[in-house]
mmCIF file of C-alpha atoms in Angstrom:
data_model
loop_
_atom_site.group_PDB
_atom_site.id
_atom_site.type_symbol
_atom_site.label_atom_id
_atom_site.label_comp_id
_atom_site.label_asym_id
_atom_site.label_seq_id
_atom_site.Cartn_x
_atom_site.Cartn_y
_atom_site.Cartn_z
ATOM 1 C CA MET A 27 0.236 -0.052 -0.507
ATOM 2 C CA SER A 28 1.534 3.211 -1.244
ATOM 3 C CA VAL A 29 1.332 6.643 1.381
ATOM 4 C CA SER A 30 -0.659 8.998 -0.646
ATOM 5 C CA ARG A 31 0.065 12.779 0.560
ATOM 6 C CA ARG A 32 -2.515 15.559 0.703
ATOM 7 C CA ALA A 33 -2.114 18.006 -2.947
ATOM 8 C CA LEU A 34 -4.365 20.338 -4.206
ATOM 9 C CA LEU A 35 -5.451 19.430 -7.816
ATOM 10 C CA VAL A 36 -2.809 19.891 -10.752
ATOM 11 C CA THR A 37 -3.125 23.448 -12.287
ATOM 12 C CA ALA A 38 -3.303 22.947 -16.217
ATOM 13 C CA ALA A 39 0.955 23.754 -16.154
ATOM 14 C CA GLY A 40 1.172 20.450 -14.272
ATOM 15 C CA ALA A 41 2.391 22.765 -11.068
ATOM 16 C CA ALA A 42 0.401 22.415 -7.557
ATOM 17 C CA VAL A 43 -2.309 24.998 -6.616
ATOM 18 C CA ALA A 44 -1.142 24.475 -3.021
ATOM 19 C CA GLY A 45 0.354 22.901 -0.515
ATOM 20 C CA PRO A 46 -0.544 20.476 1.997
ATOM 21 C CA VAL A 47 -4.415 20.142 3.617
ATOM 22 C CA THR A 48 -4.864 18.376 7.033
ATOM 23 C CA GLU A 49 -7.771 15.326 5.847
ATOM 24 C CA ALA A 50 -10.936 16.936 7.926
ATOM 25 C CA SER A 51 -11.002 20.165 7.425
ATOM 26 C CA ALA A 52 -13.784 22.033 9.577
ATOM 27 C CA THR A 53 -14.948 24.342 6.932
ATOM 28 C CA PRO A 54 -15.558 25.775 3.301
ATOM 29 C CA SER A 55 -14.417 29.220 1.918
ATOM 30 C CA ALA A 56 -16.502 31.779 3.540
ATOM 31 C CA ALA A 57 -17.745 33.971 0.258
ATOM 32 C CA ALA A 58 -20.640 32.233 -1.560
ATOM 33 C CA GLY A 59 -19.619 31.654 -4.789
ATOM 34 C CA PRO A 60 -16.830 30.737 -6.944
ATOM 35 C CA ALA A 61 -13.403 31.833 -6.305
ATOM 36 C CA PRO A 62 -11.839 30.738 -9.725
ATOM 37 C CA SER A 63 -7.999 28.395 -9.311
ATOM 38 C CA ALA A 64 -4.986 28.967 -10.894
ATOM 39 C CA ALA A 65 -6.487 25.932 -12.875
ATOM 40 C CA GLY A 66 -10.009 27.613 -13.143
ATOM 41 C CA ARG A 67 -7.433 30.731 -14.182
ATOM 42 C CA ALA A 68 -5.658 28.884 -17.825
ATOM 43 C CA GLU A 69 -9.976 28.558 -18.894
ATOM 44 C CA SER A 70 -11.666 31.051 -21.098
ATOM 45 C CA ALA A 71 -13.271 33.762 -19.173
ATOM 46 C CA ALA A 72 -17.094 32.308 -21.211
ATOM 47 C CA THR A 73 -16.312 29.154 -19.218
ATOM 48 C CA LEU A 74 -16.018 30.046 -15.976
ATOM 49 C CA ARG A 75 -19.212 32.382 -16.399
ATOM 50 C CA THR A 76 -21.187 29.507 -17.973
ATOM 51 C CA LEU A 77 -20.104 26.808 -15.372
ATOM 52 C CA SER A 78 -20.413 29.445 -12.632
ATOM 53 C CA ALA A 79 -23.437 30.781 -13.582
ATOM 54 C CA ALA A 80 -24.843 26.826 -13.216
ATOM 55 C CA ALA A 81 -23.702 26.441 -10.154
ATOM 56 C CA ASP A 82 -25.525 29.515 -9.191
ATOM 57 C CA TYR A 83 -28.761 27.575 -10.679
ATOM 58 C CA ALA A 84 -27.663 24.122 -9.138
ATOM 59 C CA VAL A 85 -27.215 25.469 -5.589
ATOM 60 C CA ALA A 86 -30.849 27.723 -5.665
ATOM 61 C CA LYS A 87 -32.355 24.857 -7.077
ATOM 62 C CA VAL A 88 -31.085 22.773 -4.097
ATOM 63 C CA ARG A 89 -32.006 24.988 -1.259
ATOM 64 C CA ALA A 90 -35.570 25.966 -2.754
ATOM 65 C CA VAL A 91 -36.281 21.534 -2.568
ATOM 66 C CA ALA A 92 -34.593 20.311 0.245
ATOM 67 C CA PRO A 93 -36.906 21.785 2.454
ATOM 68 C CA ARG A 94 -39.913 19.314 0.841
ATOM 69 C CA VAL A 95 -37.210 16.571 0.403
ATOM 70 C CA THR A 96 -38.310 13.582 2.104
ATOM 71 C CA GLY A 97 -36.694 10.769 2.045
ATOM 72 C CA PHE A 98 -33.538 9.983 -0.214
ATOM 73 C CA PRO A 99 -34.476 10.700 -4.210
ATOM 74 C CA VAL A 100 -34.347 7.592 -6.494
ATOM 75 C CA GLY A 101 -35.828 9.828 -9.785
ATOM 76 C CA THR A 102 -38.215 11.912 -11.009
ATOM 77 C CA LYS A 103 -41.572 11.092 -12.190
ATOM 78 C CA PHE A 104 -43.369 14.095 -13.933
ATOM 79 C CA GLU A 105 -40.437 16.813 -12.805
ATOM 80 C CA LYS A 106 -40.707 15.516 -9.088
ATOM 81 C CA TRP A 107 -38.448 13.952 -6.887
ATOM 82 C CA THR A 108 -40.012 10.094 -6.682
ATOM 83 C CA TYR A 109 -38.088 8.775 -2.630
ATOM 84 C CA SER A 110 -36.569 5.671 -1.197
ATOM 85 C CA ARG A 111 -36.434 5.433 2.374
ATOM 86 C CA GLY A 112 -33.614 3.018 2.969
ATOM 87 C CA GLY A 113 -31.960 5.025 -0.130
ATOM 88 C CA ASP A 114 -31.779 2.079 -2.098
ATOM 89 C CA TRP A 115 -28.362 2.100 -3.893
ATOM 90 C CA VAL A 116 -28.221 5.486 -4.850
ATOM 91 C CA GLY A 117 -28.943 7.067 -1.252
ATOM 92 C CA GLY A 118 -25.198 9.179 -0.612
ATOM 93 C CA PHE A 119 -25.941 10.830 -3.168
ATOM 94 C CA TRP A 120 -28.551 13.358 -1.462
ATOM 95 C CA PRO A 121 -26.300 14.316 1.403
ATOM 96 C CA GLY A 122 -23.326 14.119 -0.992
ATOM 97 C CA THR A 123 -24.737 17.313 -2.984
ATOM 98 C CA LEU A 124 -25.887 18.851 0.133
ATOM 99 C CA TRP A 125 -22.476 18.781 0.416
ATOM 100 C CA MET A 126 -21.442 20.206 -2.771
ATOM 101 C CA ALA A 127 -23.732 22.775 -2.237
ATOM 102 C CA TYR A 128 -22.830 23.632 1.073
ATOM 103 C CA LEU A 129 -18.972 24.238 0.087
ATOM 104 C CA TYR A 130 -19.861 26.057 -2.831
ATOM 105 C CA SER A 131 -21.840 28.355 -0.857
ATOM 106 C CA GLY A 132 -20.019 28.389 2.352
ATOM 107 C CA ASP A 133 -24.070 27.728 3.917
ATOM 108 C CA ASP A 134 -24.673 26.018 7.454
ATOM 109 C CA PHE A 135 -28.336 25.356 5.651
ATOM 110 C CA PHE A 136 -26.583 23.112 3.298
ATOM 111 C CA ARG A 137 -24.164 21.436 5.829
ATOM 112 C CA ALA A 138 -27.589 20.790 9.142
ATOM 113 C CA ARG A 139 -29.615 19.360 5.572
ATOM 114 C CA ALA A 140 -27.051 17.208 4.507
ATOM 115 C CA VAL A 141 -25.796 15.519 8.320
ATOM 116 C CA GLU A 142 -29.888 14.910 8.925
ATOM 117 C CA SER A 143 -30.103 12.848 5.679
ATOM 118 C CA ALA A 144 -26.479 10.765 5.786
ATOM 119 C CA ARG A 145 -27.580 9.641 9.150
ATOM 120 C CA ASN A 146 -30.322 8.108 7.682
ATOM 121 C CA LEU A 147 -28.307 6.069 6.122
ATOM 122 C CA ALA A 148 -26.999 4.617 9.349
ATOM 123 C CA PRO A 149 -28.979 1.195 9.239
ATOM 124 C CA ARG A 150 -27.237 0.615 5.917
ATOM 125 C CA GLN A 151 -23.606 0.227 7.200
ATOM 126 C CA SER A 152 -24.384 -3.657 8.238
ATOM 127 C CA ASP A 153 -25.964 -4.307 4.830
ATOM 128 C CA THR A 154 -24.166 -7.412 2.993
ATOM 129 C CA SER A 155 -26.119 -7.851 0.142
ATOM 130 C CA THR A 156 -24.711 -5.300 -2.097
ATOM 131 C CA HIS A 157 -21.704 -3.712 -3.218
ATOM 132 C CA ASP A 158 -23.247 -0.455 -3.477
ATOM 133 C CA LEU A 159 -21.689 1.051 -0.496
ATOM 134 C CA GLY A 160 -19.174 3.337 -1.719
ATOM 135 C CA PHE A 161 -22.014 4.782 -3.438
ATOM 136 C CA LEU A 162 -23.858 5.293 -0.628
ATOM 137 C CA PHE A 163 -21.239 5.627 2.359
ATOM 138 C CA SER A 164 -18.157 7.764 0.138
ATOM 139 C CA PRO A 165 -19.779 11.076 -0.586
ATOM 140 C CA SER A 166 -22.075 11.473 2.826
ATOM 141 C CA TRP A 167 -20.067 9.273 5.563
ATOM 142 C CA VAL A 168 -17.000 9.510 4.543
ATOM 143 C CA THR A 169 -17.381 13.931 3.027
ATOM 144 C CA ALA A 170 -18.574 14.030 6.875
ATOM 145 C CA TRP A 171 -16.212 12.986 8.214
ATOM 146 C CA ARG A 172 -13.701 14.807 6.157
ATOM 147 C CA LEU A 173 -15.962 18.387 6.764
ATOM 148 C CA THR A 174 -16.166 17.850 10.139
ATOM 149 C CA GLY A 175 -13.790 15.414 12.127
ATOM 150 C CA ASP A 176 -16.633 13.863 13.816
ATOM 151 C CA ASP A 177 -15.447 10.427 14.730
ATOM 152 C CA GLU A 178 -19.050 9.113 14.455
ATOM 153 C CA TRP A 179 -18.980 9.187 10.614
ATOM 154 C CA ARG A 180 -15.610 8.011 9.940
ATOM 155 C CA THR A 181 -16.237 4.469 11.973
ATOM 156 C CA GLY A 182 -19.794 3.678 10.655
ATOM 157 C CA ALA A 183 -17.741 3.648 6.866
ATOM 158 C CA ILE A 184 -15.377 1.484 8.258
ATOM 159 C CA ARG A 185 -18.399 -0.503 9.208
ATOM 160 C CA ALA A 186 -20.105 -0.311 5.312
ATOM 161 C CA ALA A 187 -16.304 -1.694 4.084
ATOM 162 C CA ASP A 188 -16.178 -4.328 6.840
ATOM 163 C CA SER A 189 -19.692 -5.173 5.076
ATOM 164 C CA LEU A 190 -18.347 -4.476 1.609
ATOM 165 C CA ILE A 191 -15.613 -7.282 2.296
ATOM 166 C CA ARG A 192 -17.856 -10.091 2.921
ATOM 167 C CA ARG A 193 -19.179 -9.765 -0.793
ATOM 168 C CA TYR A 194 -14.724 -11.116 -2.215
ATOM 169 C CA ASN A 195 -15.108 -13.502 -3.598
ATOM 170 C CA PRO A 196 -10.997 -15.123 -3.363
ATOM 171 C CA ARG A 197 -11.143 -17.622 -5.909
ATOM 172 C CA GLY A 198 -12.408 -15.228 -8.945
ATOM 173 C CA GLY A 199 -10.745 -12.440 -7.253
ATOM 174 C CA PHE A 200 -13.984 -10.513 -7.102
ATOM 175 C CA ILE A 201 -16.649 -8.847 -5.059
ATOM 176 C CA ARG A 202 -19.643 -9.719 -6.502
ATOM 177 C CA ALA A 203 -22.437 -7.549 -7.769
ATOM 178 C CA TRP A 204 -25.430 -8.818 -6.363
ATOM 179 C CA GLY A 205 -27.909 -10.954 -4.535
ATOM 180 C CA ALA A 206 -27.082 -11.951 -0.779
ATOM 181 C CA LEU A 207 -24.473 -13.812 0.181
ATOM 182 C CA THR A 208 -26.783 -16.713 0.625
ATOM 183 C CA ASP A 209 -28.631 -16.054 -2.756
ATOM 184 C CA THR A 210 -26.572 -18.496 -5.875
ATOM 185 C CA ALA A 211 -28.272 -17.480 -8.820
ATOM 186 C CA ASN A 212 -25.630 -14.117 -9.058
ATOM 187 C CA ALA A 213 -22.890 -15.296 -7.158
ATOM 188 C CA GLY A 214 -20.750 -14.809 -9.502
ATOM 189 C CA ARG A 215 -21.422 -11.716 -11.365
ATOM 190 C CA VAL A 216 -19.599 -8.495 -11.326
ATOM 191 C CA ILE A 217 -20.152 -5.258 -13.183
ATOM 192 C CA ILE A 218 -18.539 -2.887 -13.839
ATOM 193 C CA ASP A 219 -20.206 0.025 -11.670
ATOM 194 C CA THR A 220 -18.821 -1.822 -8.849
ATOM 195 C CA MET A 221 -15.213 0.172 -9.664
ATOM 196 C CA MET A 222 -16.679 2.970 -7.713
ATOM 197 C CA ASN A 223 -16.912 1.139 -4.617
ATOM 198 C CA LEU A 224 -13.546 0.635 -3.821
ATOM 199 C CA ASP A 225 -12.415 3.621 -2.673
ATOM 200 C CA LEU A 226 -14.331 3.194 0.274
ATOM 201 C CA LEU A 227 -12.413 -0.370 0.404
ATOM 202 C CA ALA A 228 -9.293 2.304 0.691
ATOM 203 C CA PHE A 229 -10.333 4.481 2.737
ATOM 204 C CA ALA A 230 -10.991 2.174 5.707
ATOM 205 C CA SER A 231 -7.034 1.019 4.818
ATOM 206 C CA ARG A 232 -6.152 4.324 5.552
ATOM 207 C CA GLN A 233 -7.833 4.315 8.434
ATOM 208 C CA THR A 234 -7.375 1.121 10.266
ATOM 209 C CA GLY A 235 -4.672 0.636 9.261
ATOM 210 C CA ASP A 236 -4.680 -2.202 8.254
ATOM 211 C CA ASP A 237 -4.271 -3.383 3.926
ATOM 212 C CA THR A 238 -6.895 -6.141 3.775
ATOM 213 C CA TYR A 239 -8.927 -3.857 2.592
ATOM 214 C CA LEU A 240 -7.285 -2.341 -0.437
ATOM 215 C CA ASP A 241 -5.902 -5.680 -0.916
ATOM 216 C CA ILE A 242 -9.349 -7.145 -1.793
ATOM 217 C CA ALA A 243 -9.712 -3.900 -3.532
ATOM 218 C CA VAL A 244 -6.818 -4.187 -5.619
ATOM 219 C CA ALA A 245 -7.615 -8.263 -6.831
ATOM 220 C CA HIS A 246 -11.128 -6.864 -7.841
ATOM 221 C CA ALA A 247 -9.308 -3.670 -10.121
ATOM 222 C CA ARG A 248 -7.100 -5.803 -11.559
ATOM 223 C CA THR A 249 -9.991 -8.373 -12.374
ATOM 224 C CA ALA A 250 -11.845 -5.879 -13.752
ATOM 225 C CA GLN A 251 -9.387 -4.610 -15.560
ATOM 226 C CA ARG A 252 -8.271 -8.272 -17.119
ATOM 227 C CA VAL A 253 -11.929 -8.817 -18.401
ATOM 228 C CA PHE A 254 -13.653 -5.894 -19.420
ATOM 229 C CA PRO A 255 -12.182 -3.811 -21.134
ATOM 230 C CA ARG A 256 -11.790 -4.801 -25.006
ATOM 231 C CA PRO A 257 -9.337 -3.753 -27.478
ATOM 232 C CA ASP A 258 -11.097 -0.722 -28.440
ATOM 233 C CA GLY A 259 -10.926 0.665 -25.459
ATOM 234 C CA SER A 260 -14.761 -0.231 -24.606
ATOM 235 C CA THR A 261 -16.196 -2.266 -21.983
ATOM 236 C CA PRO A 262 -19.889 -5.029 -21.005
ATOM 237 C CA HIS A 263 -21.628 -4.116 -18.268
ATOM 238 C CA VAL A 264 -21.472 -7.446 -17.056
ATOM 239 C CA PHE A 265 -19.390 -10.173 -16.714
ATOM 240 C CA ASP A 266 -19.963 -13.198 -15.028
ATOM 241 C CA PHE A 267 -17.882 -16.023 -13.633
ATOM 242 C CA ASP A 268 -18.494 -19.348 -12.273
ATOM 243 C CA PRO A 269 -18.107 -18.547 -8.297
ATOM 244 C CA ASP A 270 -17.462 -22.123 -7.315
ATOM 245 C CA THR A 271 -14.443 -22.197 -9.578
ATOM 246 C CA GLY A 272 -13.469 -18.618 -9.739
ATOM 247 C CA ALA A 273 -13.678 -19.722 -13.939
ATOM 248 C CA PRO A 274 -14.405 -16.789 -16.402
ATOM 249 C CA LEU A 275 -17.364 -17.439 -18.461
ATOM 250 C CA GLY A 276 -17.976 -14.340 -20.165
ATOM 251 C CA PRO A 277 -19.153 -11.202 -21.191
ATOM 252 C CA ALA A 278 -22.507 -9.745 -20.426
ATOM 253 C CA THR A 279 -25.396 -6.308 -19.693
ATOM 254 C CA VAL A 280 -28.448 -5.809 -18.052
ATOM 255 C CA GLN A 281 -28.296 -1.917 -18.667
ATOM 256 C CA GLY A 282 -26.451 -1.527 -21.703
ATOM 257 C CA TYR A 283 -27.705 -2.417 -24.969
ATOM 258 C CA ASP A 284 -26.197 -6.086 -25.394
ATOM 259 C CA ALA A 285 -22.772 -8.130 -24.573
ATOM 260 C CA SER A 286 -20.483 -6.445 -27.123
ATOM 261 C CA SER A 287 -22.147 -2.357 -26.564
ATOM 262 C CA CYS A 288 -20.996 -0.310 -24.855
ATOM 263 C CA TRP A 289 -23.336 1.035 -21.918
ATOM 264 C CA SER A 290 -22.190 4.985 -21.624
ATOM 265 C CA ARG A 291 -22.553 5.479 -17.405
ATOM 266 C CA GLY A 292 -20.978 1.661 -16.522
ATOM 267 C CA GLN A 293 -17.512 3.301 -19.202
ATOM 268 C CA ALA A 294 -18.110 6.733 -17.447
ATOM 269 C CA TRP A 295 -17.323 4.708 -13.708
ATOM 270 C CA GLY A 296 -14.483 2.911 -14.967
ATOM 271 C CA ILE A 297 -12.325 6.250 -15.924
ATOM 272 C CA TYR A 298 -13.215 7.482 -12.692
ATOM 273 C CA GLY A 299 -13.358 4.181 -11.346
ATOM 274 C CA PHE A 300 -9.358 3.172 -12.467
ATOM 275 C CA THR A 301 -8.343 7.057 -12.123
ATOM 276 C CA THR A 302 -9.531 6.798 -8.581
ATOM 277 C CA MET A 303 -7.421 3.115 -7.764
ATOM 278 C CA TYR A 304 -4.531 4.444 -9.132
ATOM 279 C CA ARG A 305 -4.807 7.565 -7.506
ATOM 280 C CA ARG A 306 -5.038 5.158 -4.018
ATOM 281 C CA THR A 307 -2.274 2.748 -5.373
ATOM 282 C CA GLY A 308 0.406 4.527 -7.472
ATOM 283 C CA ASP A 309 -0.173 1.168 -9.853
ATOM 284 C CA THR A 310 0.005 3.390 -13.439
ATOM 285 C CA GLY A 311 -1.741 -0.009 -14.945
ATOM 286 C CA PHE A 312 -4.291 1.970 -13.146
ATOM 287 C CA ARG A 313 -3.906 5.393 -14.889
ATOM 288 C CA ASP A 314 -3.467 3.185 -18.058
ATOM 289 C CA THR A 315 -6.841 1.222 -17.784
ATOM 290 C CA ALA A 316 -8.471 4.328 -16.894
ATOM 291 C CA ARG A 317 -6.707 6.199 -20.396
ATOM 292 C CA LYS A 318 -8.067 3.399 -22.879
ATOM 293 C CA LEU A 319 -11.350 3.880 -21.542
ATOM 294 C CA ALA A 320 -11.267 7.604 -21.642
ATOM 295 C CA ASP A 321 -9.964 7.417 -25.181
ATOM 296 C CA PHE A 322 -12.780 5.346 -26.549
ATOM 297 C CA ALA A 323 -15.509 7.407 -24.727
ATOM 298 C CA VAL A 324 -14.244 10.490 -26.214
ATOM 299 C CA GLU A 325 -13.637 9.226 -29.265
ATOM 300 C CA ALA A 326 -17.290 8.293 -29.319
ATOM 301 C CA LEU A 327 -19.072 11.346 -28.444
ATOM 302 C CA THR A 328 -21.391 13.283 -30.383
ATOM 303 C CA PRO A 329 -20.779 16.744 -31.551
ATOM 304 C CA ASP A 330 -22.838 18.342 -28.524
ATOM 305 C CA HIS A 331 -20.774 16.496 -26.086
ATOM 306 C CA ILE A 332 -23.707 14.309 -24.412
ATOM 307 C CA PRO A 333 -23.371 10.912 -24.202
ATOM 308 C CA VAL A 334 -26.129 8.488 -25.644
ATOM 309 C CA TRP A 335 -27.383 6.394 -23.357
ATOM 310 C CA ASP A 336 -24.852 3.244 -25.207
ATOM 311 C CA TYR A 337 -22.059 4.211 -27.351
ATOM 312 C CA ARG A 338 -23.023 0.941 -29.973
ATOM 313 C CA ALA A 339 -26.837 1.200 -30.289
ATOM 314 C CA PRO A 340 -28.571 0.942 -33.399
ATOM 315 C CA GLN A 341 -30.237 3.913 -33.253
ATOM 316 C CA GLN A 342 -26.872 5.917 -32.004
ATOM 317 C CA PRO A 343 -25.190 8.575 -32.414
ATOM 318 C CA TYR A 344 -29.178 9.598 -32.923
ATOM 319 C CA ASP A 345 -30.301 7.295 -29.830
ATOM 320 C CA VAL A 346 -31.536 9.027 -25.795
ATOM 321 C CA LYS A 347 -28.993 11.168 -24.450
ATOM 322 C CA ASP A 348 -27.936 10.243 -20.325
ATOM 323 C CA ALA A 349 -26.642 13.335 -18.812
ATOM 324 C CA SER A 350 -25.376 11.860 -15.912
ATOM 325 C CA ALA A 351 -23.009 9.374 -18.047
ATOM 326 C CA GLY A 352 -21.937 12.886 -19.189
ATOM 327 C CA ALA A 353 -21.642 14.395 -15.670
ATOM 328 C CA ILE A 354 -19.306 11.386 -14.564
ATOM 329 C CA MET A 355 -16.972 11.263 -17.019
ATOM 330 C CA ALA A 356 -16.305 15.050 -16.058
ATOM 331 C CA CYS A 357 -14.804 14.575 -13.727
ATOM 332 C CA GLY A 358 -13.015 11.244 -13.974
ATOM 333 C CA LEU A 359 -11.320 13.271 -17.234
ATOM 334 C CA LEU A 360 -10.510 15.673 -15.019
ATOM 335 C CA ASP A 361 -9.079 13.078 -12.102
ATOM 336 C CA LEU A 362 -7.189 11.741 -15.164
ATOM 337 C CA HIS A 363 -6.096 15.164 -16.157
ATOM 338 C CA ALA A 364 -4.912 15.255 -12.492
ATOM 339 C CA ALA A 365 -2.688 12.246 -12.937
ATOM 340 C CA THR A 366 -1.247 12.384 -16.564
ATOM 341 C CA GLY A 367 -1.119 16.397 -17.555
ATOM 342 C CA ARG A 368 -2.725 15.595 -20.401
ATOM 343 C CA ARG A 369 -4.471 18.955 -21.298
ATOM 344 C CA ALA A 370 -7.060 17.026 -23.914
ATOM 345 C CA TYR A 371 -8.784 14.991 -20.955
ATOM 346 C CA ARG A 372 -9.282 18.157 -19.123
ATOM 347 C CA ASP A 373 -10.661 20.485 -22.150
ATOM 348 C CA VAL A 374 -13.221 17.552 -23.299
ATOM 349 C CA ALA A 375 -14.355 17.639 -19.145
ATOM 350 C CA LEU A 376 -14.708 20.909 -19.444
ATOM 351 C CA ARG A 377 -16.665 20.591 -23.367
ATOM 352 C CA ILE A 378 -18.893 18.365 -21.424
ATOM 353 C CA LEU A 379 -19.799 20.211 -18.418
ATOM 354 C CA THR A 380 -20.447 23.244 -20.643
ATOM 355 C CA ALA A 381 -23.066 20.933 -22.238
ATOM 356 C CA LEU A 382 -24.360 20.084 -19.666
ATOM 357 C CA SER A 383 -24.810 23.600 -18.163
ATOM 358 C CA GLU A 384 -26.209 24.644 -21.272
ATOM 359 C CA THR A 385 -28.181 22.095 -22.348
ATOM 360 C CA CYS A 386 -29.093 20.171 -20.088
ATOM 361 C CA LEU A 387 -30.451 22.241 -16.858
ATOM 362 C CA THR A 388 -34.340 22.728 -15.603
ATOM 363 C CA ARG A 389 -34.064 26.009 -16.144
ATOM 364 C CA ASN A 390 -37.202 26.357 -17.961
ATOM 365 C CA SER A 391 -39.728 23.931 -15.878
ATOM 366 C CA ALA A 392 -41.409 25.612 -12.475
ATOM 367 C CA ARG A 393 -42.279 22.243 -11.779
ATOM 368 C CA ALA A 394 -38.597 20.569 -12.038
ATOM 369 C CA GLU A 395 -37.307 19.150 -8.626
ATOM 370 C CA ALA A 396 -33.889 18.355 -9.656
ATOM 371 C CA VAL A 397 -30.783 20.288 -11.401
ATOM 372 C CA VAL A 398 -29.799 17.956 -14.106
ATOM 373 C CA ALA A 399 -32.900 16.634 -16.754
ATOM 374 C CA ARG A 400 -32.538 14.450 -20.278
ATOM 375 C CA CYS A 401 -30.758 11.484 -17.705
ATOM 376 C CA THR A 402 -31.326 7.583 -18.607
ATOM 377 C CA ARG A 403 -31.475 5.153 -15.714
ATOM 378 C CA ASN A 404 -31.914 1.895 -17.346
ATOM 379 C CA ARG A 405 -33.555 1.992 -21.383
ATOM 380 C CA PRO A 406 -33.778 -1.860 -22.096
ATOM 381 C CA ALA A 407 -36.280 -1.641 -18.949
ATOM 382 C CA GLU A 408 -38.111 1.214 -20.231
ATOM 383 C CA ASP A 409 -37.046 1.770 -16.874
ATOM 384 C CA GLY A 410 -36.926 6.345 -16.437
ATOM 385 C CA ILE A 411 -36.126 8.002 -20.249
ATOM 386 C CA GLU A 412 -35.594 11.448 -19.862
ATOM 387 C CA ILE A 413 -35.754 12.194 -15.958
ATOM 388 C CA SER A 414 -33.508 13.075 -14.002
ATOM 389 C CA LEU A 415 -31.770 11.247 -11.402
ATOM 390 C CA PRO A 416 -29.432 11.881 -7.947
ATOM 391 C CA TYR A 417 -26.534 10.812 -9.440
ATOM 392 C CA ALA A 418 -26.393 13.815 -12.194
ATOM 393 C CA ASP A 419 -27.100 16.562 -9.563
ATOM 394 C CA TYR A 420 -23.791 14.944 -7.405
ATOM 395 C CA TYR A 421 -21.669 14.279 -9.999
ATOM 396 C CA LEU A 422 -22.222 18.292 -12.448
ATOM 397 C CA LEU A 423 -21.878 20.040 -8.942
ATOM 398 C CA GLU A 424 -18.237 17.492 -8.472
ATOM 399 C CA GLY A 425 -17.188 18.619 -11.916
ATOM 400 C CA MET A 426 -17.778 22.149 -11.830
ATOM 401 C CA LEU A 427 -16.166 22.166 -7.809
ATOM 402 C CA ARG A 428 -12.980 20.557 -9.412
ATOM 403 C CA VAL A 429 -13.441 23.415 -12.184
ATOM 404 C CA LEU A 430 -14.194 26.726 -9.602
ATOM 405 C CA ARG A 431 -13.317 25.573 -6.662
ATOM 406 C CA PRO A 432 -10.828 22.465 -6.761
ATOM 407 C CA ALA A 433 -9.414 23.495 -2.784
ATOM 408 C CA ASP A 434 -12.211 23.332 -1.368
ATOM 409 C CA VAL A 435 -13.632 19.096 -3.387
ATOM 410 C CA ASP A 436 -9.979 18.289 -1.861
ATOM 411 C CA ARG A 437 -11.067 18.413 0.836
ATOM 412 C CA ALA A 438 -14.636 16.691 1.030
ATOM 413 C CA ILE A 439 -13.798 13.824 -1.510
ATOM 414 C CA ASP A 440 -9.543 13.931 -1.507
ATOM 415 C CA LEU A 441 -7.878 14.521 -5.215
ATOM 416 C CA SER A 442 -4.453 13.880 -3.588
ATOM 417 C CA GLN A 443 -1.825 11.863 -6.434
ATOM 418 C CA PRO A 444 0.458 9.242 -5.367
ATOM 419 C CA SER A 445 3.772 10.167 -3.571
#
């Protein structure tokens, strides 16, 4: 396990913005609105104005809607949030969005509601029936600990990591995606999304000094690295193993068009997740895999820079869009720029964020409760076409803060590079 150092996002020239900061800084910048970083000053004034206006809109929307949110948003119906009491797999994104709004505004209104919402996830710490514990606890509890220093958040996140590692299959070197531990139906099923849950394990190793968590994360990432990327850099959604022997069975899909297609949100999870594993381990193979996936996705983007739901669906490039894939991909590309120094990744990320800000926000609807429209949840199931999704709002805000407020977002989610 390599020891990472605390540093801010690199500038466009590759130099660090500022020196070390502490792991659990307590408050954001007091001034409301963006304070462009040295990296931000390298962008065009028009880009910064667009992203600042979008961030202003997003934070104002979250402020207006927050008092009437009654659970964990999972998606919209007729532009209004529908809810899960337990959080489903997306429960971490509403408190995460509130934390991002707090960082941008400095307003304790958001902090108080982020704390209240995150605490409602406490029963999920012991949930061994899902791989999604990183999605649930990283943007909510890990961020809460980093911004408040309150040890209850750290302890709860480690408990969630304890639950997650119980899903590890040492025969195949993977964390199973779905189903209770006693359920044999999905015992050998691995999905690209799990790359985003591994950082919870890296956090647990850093906090406890126990390498077991990170070792499992690395083992899973290496398995994913071996079976998901195709020669051209595209990925399937699913890969199946024999759970008893660990033998690979082959690719499949649930949310993509078919086993040979490339579901755009899954591709974005892979870009972000492999880059994060590089940052936590210093293993350049993970960085190289992230680049391979990113190069495919960048080449597959249409001129409007909003991903279609599947890059290989028969109707693409004219099929329905998934703005959430764009927001996730933009964050991953900004991260990959910091990891590689390749300005082209940042340039594409900025074009995606600009496109989302100009064509996918809910500005024209008085009814809308979400920030981002034009999302697709599960096209093959005809579930959630052209709706809003909580992770789109979260990652759009994260992406804009990576550009406008890198020091603040770093304090929330740890953007440090390997030593």
